[in-house]
Coordinates of C-alpha atoms in Angstrom, one line a residue:
M1 CA 63.2 -18.5 68.0
V2 CA 60.8 -15.9 68.7
K3 CA 61.7 -11.9 69.0
L4 CA 60.0 -9.8 70.8
L5 CA 59.4 -6.5 69.2
P6 CA 58.4 -3.3 70.4
C7 CA 54.5 -2.6 70.5
P8 CA 53.4 -0.1 67.8
N9 CA 51.1 2.6 69.7
L10 CA 47.7 2.3 68.3
T11 CA 44.9 4.4 69.1
L12 CA 41.6 2.8 70.2
M13 CA 37.8 3.4 68.5
T14 CA 36.1 5.8 70.9
N15 CA 32.7 5.5 72.0
F16 CA 32.9 1.3 71.7
I17 CA 30.0 -0.3 72.1
T18 CA 30.3 -3.8 73.3
D19 CA 26.7 -4.7 72.4
K20 CA 27.2 -4.0 68.8
Y21 CA 30.0 -6.0 68.5
L22 CA 28.5 -9.2 69.9
G23 CA 27.2 -11.5 68.1
S24 CA 27.8 -13.6 64.5
W25 CA 30.7 -12.6 62.4
Y26 CA 32.3 -14.5 59.2
E27 CA 36.0 -14.6 58.2
V28 CA 36.3 -15.6 54.6
Q29 CA 39.9 -16.6 54.4
A30 CA 42.2 -16.3 57.3
Q31 CA 46.3 -15.8 57.4
E32 CA 48.5 -18.4 58.1
T33 CA 49.2 -18.5 61.7
V34 CA 50.4 -21.0 64.1
F35 CA 47.3 -19.8 66.9
Q36 CA 44.4 -19.9 64.7
R37 CA 43.3 -23.4 63.8
I38 CA 40.5 -22.9 61.6
K39 CA 41.9 -21.4 58.0
S40 CA 38.8 -21.1 56.2
C41 CA 34.8 -20.2 56.1
Q42 CA 35.2 -19.5 60.1
M43 CA 31.8 -18.2 61.5
G44 CA 32.5 -16.4 65.3
T45 CA 29.7 -15.8 67.6
Y46 CA 30.9 -13.7 70.5
V47 CA 28.6 -13.7 73.8
M48 CA 29.1 -11.2 76.9
E49 CA 30.2 -13.3 79.7
G50 CA 29.9 -11.2 82.4
P51 CA 31.0 -7.5 82.8
D52 CA 34.5 -7.9 81.3
A53 CA 34.4 -10.8 79.1
I54 CA 33.4 -11.9 75.9
R55 CA 33.6 -15.6 74.6
V56 CA 33.7 -16.4 71.3
D57 CA 32.7 -19.8 69.9
A58 CA 34.2 -19.9 66.4
T59 CA 33.6 -23.4 63.8
G60 CA 35.0 -24.0 60.3
F61 CA 37.7 -25.4 58.7
G62 CA 41.3 -26.4 59.4
S63 CA 44.6 -26.3 57.0
D64 CA 43.4 -30.1 55.9
G65 CA 39.4 -28.9 55.2
S66 CA 38.2 -30.9 58.3
P67 CA 36.1 -29.4 60.2
T68 CA 37.1 -27.8 63.4
S69 CA 36.0 -25.2 66.6
T70 CA 37.5 -23.2 68.9
T71 CA 36.3 -21.6 71.9
S72 CA 38.4 -18.5 72.9
V73 CA 38.0 -15.2 75.6
L74 CA 38.4 -11.7 74.7
K75 CA 39.0 -9.7 78.1
I76 CA 38.2 -6.3 78.5
V77 CA 41.1 -4.4 80.3
D78 CA 39.4 -1.0 81.2
A79 CA 35.9 -0.4 81.9
S80 CA 36.2 2.8 80.9
N81 CA 37.5 1.9 77.7
P82 CA 35.9 -1.1 76.7
A83 CA 37.7 -1.5 72.8
H84 CA 40.6 -2.1 74.9
M85 CA 40.6 -6.2 75.0
V86 CA 43.0 -9.2 75.4
T87 CA 42.7 -12.5 74.2
D88 CA 43.9 -16.1 74.6
F89 CA 45.2 -16.7 71.1
V90 CA 45.8 -20.1 72.1
P91 CA 42.9 -21.0 74.5
G92 CA 43.3 -21.1 77.9
V93 CA 46.6 -19.3 78.0
S94 CA 45.8 -15.4 78.8
P95 CA 48.6 -13.1 77.3
P96 CA 50.2 -10.5 79.2
L97 CA 48.7 -7.3 79.5
R98 CA 51.7 -5.4 79.1
H99 CA 54.2 -6.7 76.5
P100 CA 58.4 -6.9 78.3
G101 CA 59.9 -3.8 78.1
H102 CA 57.1 -1.1 78.4

């Protein structure tokens, strides 16, 4: 069963510089989630894909210890505030920009 909860009211980072976000990022260990196949030793490479999208190519190890990889996309929602992004946690499936009820 999935229960929708209200979204928290978050303050986005001001003066976000997209170019400084690009490149390689490392994650030693991930929390247990259904949408993230890579559980440990993740390396994500963030590359600009046009003016409003960032492709993330990630490699690492799954929960059974086998090598795995994923590709996902971060979409910049508002060019005047590039810190506001959404992602396709399940590759190929984009979430709605607004939570139902908001």
